[in-house]
Coordinates of C-alpha atoms in Angstrom, one line a residue:
I585 CA -70.4 15.2 34.9
S586 CA -70.8 14.8 39.0
R587 CA -71.1 17.5 41.3
S588 CA -71.5 17.7 45.2
F589 CA -71.6 20.5 47.5
G590 CA -71.5 19.3 51.7
G591 CA -74.4 17.1 51.5
V592 CA -76.4 18.7 48.7
Q593 CA -75.6 16.7 45.6
A594 CA -75.9 19.5 42.9
L595 CA -75.7 17.6 39.5
S596 CA -75.5 13.8 39.5
E597 CA -74.2 12.0 36.0
V598 CA -75.3 14.9 33.9
D599 CA -74.8 13.7 30.4
L600 CA -74.6 17.2 27.4
R601 CA -74.2 16.3 24.3
L602 CA -73.7 19.7 21.8
R603 CA -72.9 19.8 18.5
A604 CA -71.5 22.8 16.0
G605 CA -74.0 25.0 14.3
E606 CA -76.6 24.1 16.2
G607 CA -78.7 25.4 18.9
H608 CA -79.6 23.5 21.9
A609 CA -82.0 25.0 24.7
L610 CA -81.4 23.3 28.6
V611 CA -84.6 23.6 30.3
G612 CA -85.3 22.6 33.9
E613 CA -87.3 24.3 36.8
N614 CA -85.2 26.8 39.4
G615 CA -82.9 24.3 41.6
A616 CA -82.0 22.0 38.8
G617 CA -78.9 21.9 38.3
K618 CA -78.4 24.1 35.1
S619 CA -76.1 27.2 36.5
T620 CA -73.9 24.8 38.4
L621 CA -73.3 23.3 35.2
V622 CA -72.3 26.7 33.0
K623 CA -70.2 27.1 36.0
I624 CA -68.6 23.8 35.4
L625 CA -68.0 24.2 31.9
T626 CA -66.6 27.6 32.4
G627 CA -64.2 26.9 35.5
V628 CA -65.6 28.9 38.1
H629 CA -66.3 24.8 39.4
Q630 CA -64.6 21.6 39.0
P631 CA -66.6 18.4 38.7
D632 CA -66.0 15.5 41.2
S633 CA -66.5 13.3 38.8
G634 CA -66.6 12.4 35.0
E635 CA -65.1 14.1 31.7
I636 CA -65.0 16.7 29.3
L637 CA -64.4 16.3 25.6
I638 CA -64.1 19.0 22.6
A639 CA -64.2 17.2 19.7
G640 CA -63.4 13.9 20.7
E641 CA -60.3 15.3 24.1
E642 CA -60.7 15.0 27.4
Q643 CA -59.8 18.9 28.8
R644 CA -59.8 20.2 31.8
I645 CA -61.7 23.3 32.9
R646 CA -59.5 24.9 35.3
S647 CA -60.7 28.2 34.9
A648 CA -62.1 31.1 33.3
H649 CA -59.2 31.7 30.8
T650 CA -59.0 28.6 29.6
A651 CA -62.6 28.0 28.8
Q652 CA -61.9 31.5 26.4
S653 CA -58.4 29.6 25.4
L654 CA -60.8 26.6 24.5
G655 CA -63.4 28.6 23.1
I656 CA -65.9 28.5 25.9
A657 CA -67.8 31.9 25.7
A658 CA -71.0 31.9 28.2
M659 CA -73.2 35.3 28.7
Y660 CA -75.6 36.3 31.4
Q661 CA -78.9 37.8 32.5
E662 CA -76.4 40.1 34.1
P663 CA -74.0 41.1 31.5
S664 CA -70.2 41.3 32.8
V665 CA -69.0 45.1 31.5
F666 CA -67.0 47.8 32.3
L667 CA -69.5 50.6 32.3
D668 CA -66.9 53.4 32.2
L669 CA -65.3 51.8 29.3
S670 CA -66.3 51.6 25.7
V671 CA -67.7 49.1 23.5
A672 CA -64.5 48.1 21.8
E673 CA -62.2 48.8 25.2
N674 CA -65.3 46.1 26.7
I675 CA -64.7 43.9 23.8
F676 CA -60.7 43.7 24.0
A677 CA -60.5 43.5 27.5
G678 CA -57.3 42.1 28.5
R679 CA -56.6 42.0 25.3
R680 CA -56.4 45.0 23.8
P681 CA -54.1 45.0 20.7
R682 CA -50.8 46.9 21.2
G683 CA -48.5 48.9 18.6
V684 CA -44.7 48.7 17.9
L685 CA -44.1 50.2 20.9
G686 CA -46.5 48.9 23.3
S687 CA -48.8 50.7 23.7
V688 CA -52.7 50.7 22.6
D689 CA -53.3 50.8 19.2
W690 CA -57.0 51.9 19.3
S691 CA -57.3 52.7 15.5
Q692 CA -57.1 48.9 15.3
M693 CA -59.0 48.2 18.0
N694 CA -62.0 50.2 17.0
Q695 CA -61.4 48.6 13.6
E696 CA -61.8 45.2 14.1
A697 CA -64.6 45.9 17.5
A698 CA -66.7 47.3 14.0
T699 CA -66.2 44.2 12.0
V700 CA -67.9 42.4 14.9
L701 CA -70.5 45.1 15.7
D702 CA -71.2 45.1 12.0
E703 CA -71.2 41.3 11.8
L704 CA -73.9 41.3 14.6
G705 CA -75.6 43.8 13.1
V706 CA -76.0 45.6 16.3
D707 CA -76.4 49.6 15.8
F708 CA -74.1 51.0 18.0
A709 CA -70.6 52.2 17.3
P710 CA -67.2 51.3 19.0
D711 CA -66.5 53.8 21.1
T712 CA -69.8 54.6 22.6
P713 CA -69.9 54.6 26.2
V714 CA -70.7 50.9 27.6
R715 CA -72.8 53.2 31.0
G716 CA -75.5 54.5 28.5
L717 CA -76.3 51.0 26.8
G718 CA -79.5 48.8 28.1
V719 CA -79.7 45.9 28.9
A720 CA -80.1 44.5 25.9
D721 CA -77.5 45.6 24.0
R722 CA -75.0 45.2 26.7
Q723 CA -76.5 41.1 26.3
L724 CA -75.3 42.3 22.3
L725 CA -71.7 43.7 23.1
E726 CA -71.4 40.2 25.3
I727 CA -71.9 37.8 21.7
A728 CA -69.2 40.7 20.6
K729 CA -67.3 39.5 22.9
A730 CA -68.0 35.8 22.7
L731 CA -67.5 36.5 18.5
S732 CA -64.1 38.2 18.6
T733 CA -62.5 34.8 20.6
D734 CA -63.6 32.7 18.0
A735 CA -65.8 31.1 20.6
R736 CA -67.2 27.2 19.3
V737 CA -69.8 27.3 22.2
L738 CA -72.0 30.5 23.6
I739 CA -74.0 29.5 26.7
M740 CA -76.7 32.3 26.8
D741 CA -77.9 31.6 30.8
E742 CA -81.5 33.0 31.6
P743 CA -80.9 35.4 28.7
T744 CA -84.2 36.9 28.7
A745 CA -85.5 37.3 31.5
A746 CA -85.4 41.4 31.5
L747 CA -85.9 42.2 28.2
S748 CA -88.8 43.1 26.2
P749 CA -90.4 41.0 23.4
R750 CA -88.6 42.8 20.7
E751 CA -85.4 42.7 22.3
V752 CA -85.9 39.1 22.8
D753 CA -86.9 38.7 18.9
N754 CA -83.6 40.1 18.1
L755 CA -81.1 38.5 21.1
F756 CA -82.6 35.7 18.8
R757 CA -81.9 37.0 15.2
V758 CA -78.3 37.2 16.4
A759 CA -78.2 33.6 18.5
R760 CA -79.3 32.3 15.0
G761 CA -77.1 34.2 12.9
L762 CA -74.0 32.7 15.4
R763 CA -76.1 28.9 15.4
D764 CA -75.7 29.3 11.0
R765 CA -71.4 30.4 11.1
G766 CA -71.0 26.8 13.3
V767 CA -71.4 27.5 16.9
A768 CA -73.1 25.6 19.6
V769 CA -75.6 27.5 21.4
V770 CA -76.8 26.9 24.8
F771 CA -80.1 28.6 25.5
I772 CA -80.4 27.8 29.7
S773 CA -84.2 28.4 30.6
H774 CA -86.7 27.2 33.4
Q775 CA -89.1 28.7 31.5
L776 CA -90.0 27.5 28.1
A777 CA -91.7 30.0 26.2
G778 CA -88.8 30.9 22.9
V779 CA -87.1 27.5 23.1
T780 CA -88.8 26.8 19.6
Q781 CA -87.3 30.0 18.1
I782 CA -83.7 29.1 19.0
A783 CA -83.3 25.3 19.5
D784 CA -82.5 22.5 17.4
R785 CA -82.3 20.0 20.7
V786 CA -83.6 19.9 24.0
T787 CA -82.2 18.1 27.4
V788 CA -84.3 18.7 30.7
M789 CA -82.8 19.0 34.0
R790 CA -84.6 18.1 37.2
R791 CA -82.8 17.9 40.8
G792 CA -79.5 17.8 39.4
K793 CA -80.2 15.2 36.8
V794 CA -80.7 15.1 32.8
T795 CA -84.6 13.6 32.7
A796 CA -84.4 14.1 28.8
A797 CA -81.2 13.9 26.9
G798 CA -80.9 15.9 23.2
V799 CA -84.5 15.4 22.6
P800 CA -85.0 16.9 18.4
M801 CA -86.8 20.1 19.1
A802 CA -88.9 19.0 15.9
G803 CA -91.7 17.4 16.8
T804 CA -91.7 18.3 20.5
T805 CA -94.4 20.3 22.0
T806 CA -94.5 22.5 25.3
A807 CA -96.5 19.5 27.1
D808 CA -94.0 16.7 25.9
L809 CA -91.4 19.0 27.4

């Protein structure tokens, strides 16, 4: 994938290969091109050249809705949630289950949300107001949203910057659970600390290019990276 903005080459022939049921760390200093790549994978930007294959078929990710329909979900350092809505309303925002008369089926929505939350092992209820949740719980809510859409790829873009060590451990526990269920989990960071907790393989970027592609984490040291 290549992409430029004006005279700046943000991405130059970047090759990223993800596998189901695997944790993949994408690392590099600020400005390496990581965020631009995420925006292309989630339909915010379009590539100038290159192709995106999912299960061997080329796809054009023209919007966030297209990305979601293809099973690609992303969570960020600052979660994108509706503070004045409940946890269940956030999980099913834009796709609330409807009853026979077209009204929202609140009972079904809360039951389905409870099922997702139980799978993640979180300790807040579907009717909890999101405004009362901390950053760590709001990020778990983002993962719950991804799980409810049967995401095949979960992109975690700098998710640990504002979390305590205990919250980071819990986030990685949930991410490993998704990985074990067959989701491709992408952990993006400009810091190497924590990469070993989630990654089976690592891709390193620098100045818009890949400098190490899909290196197995086993046997790779921080000095190597």
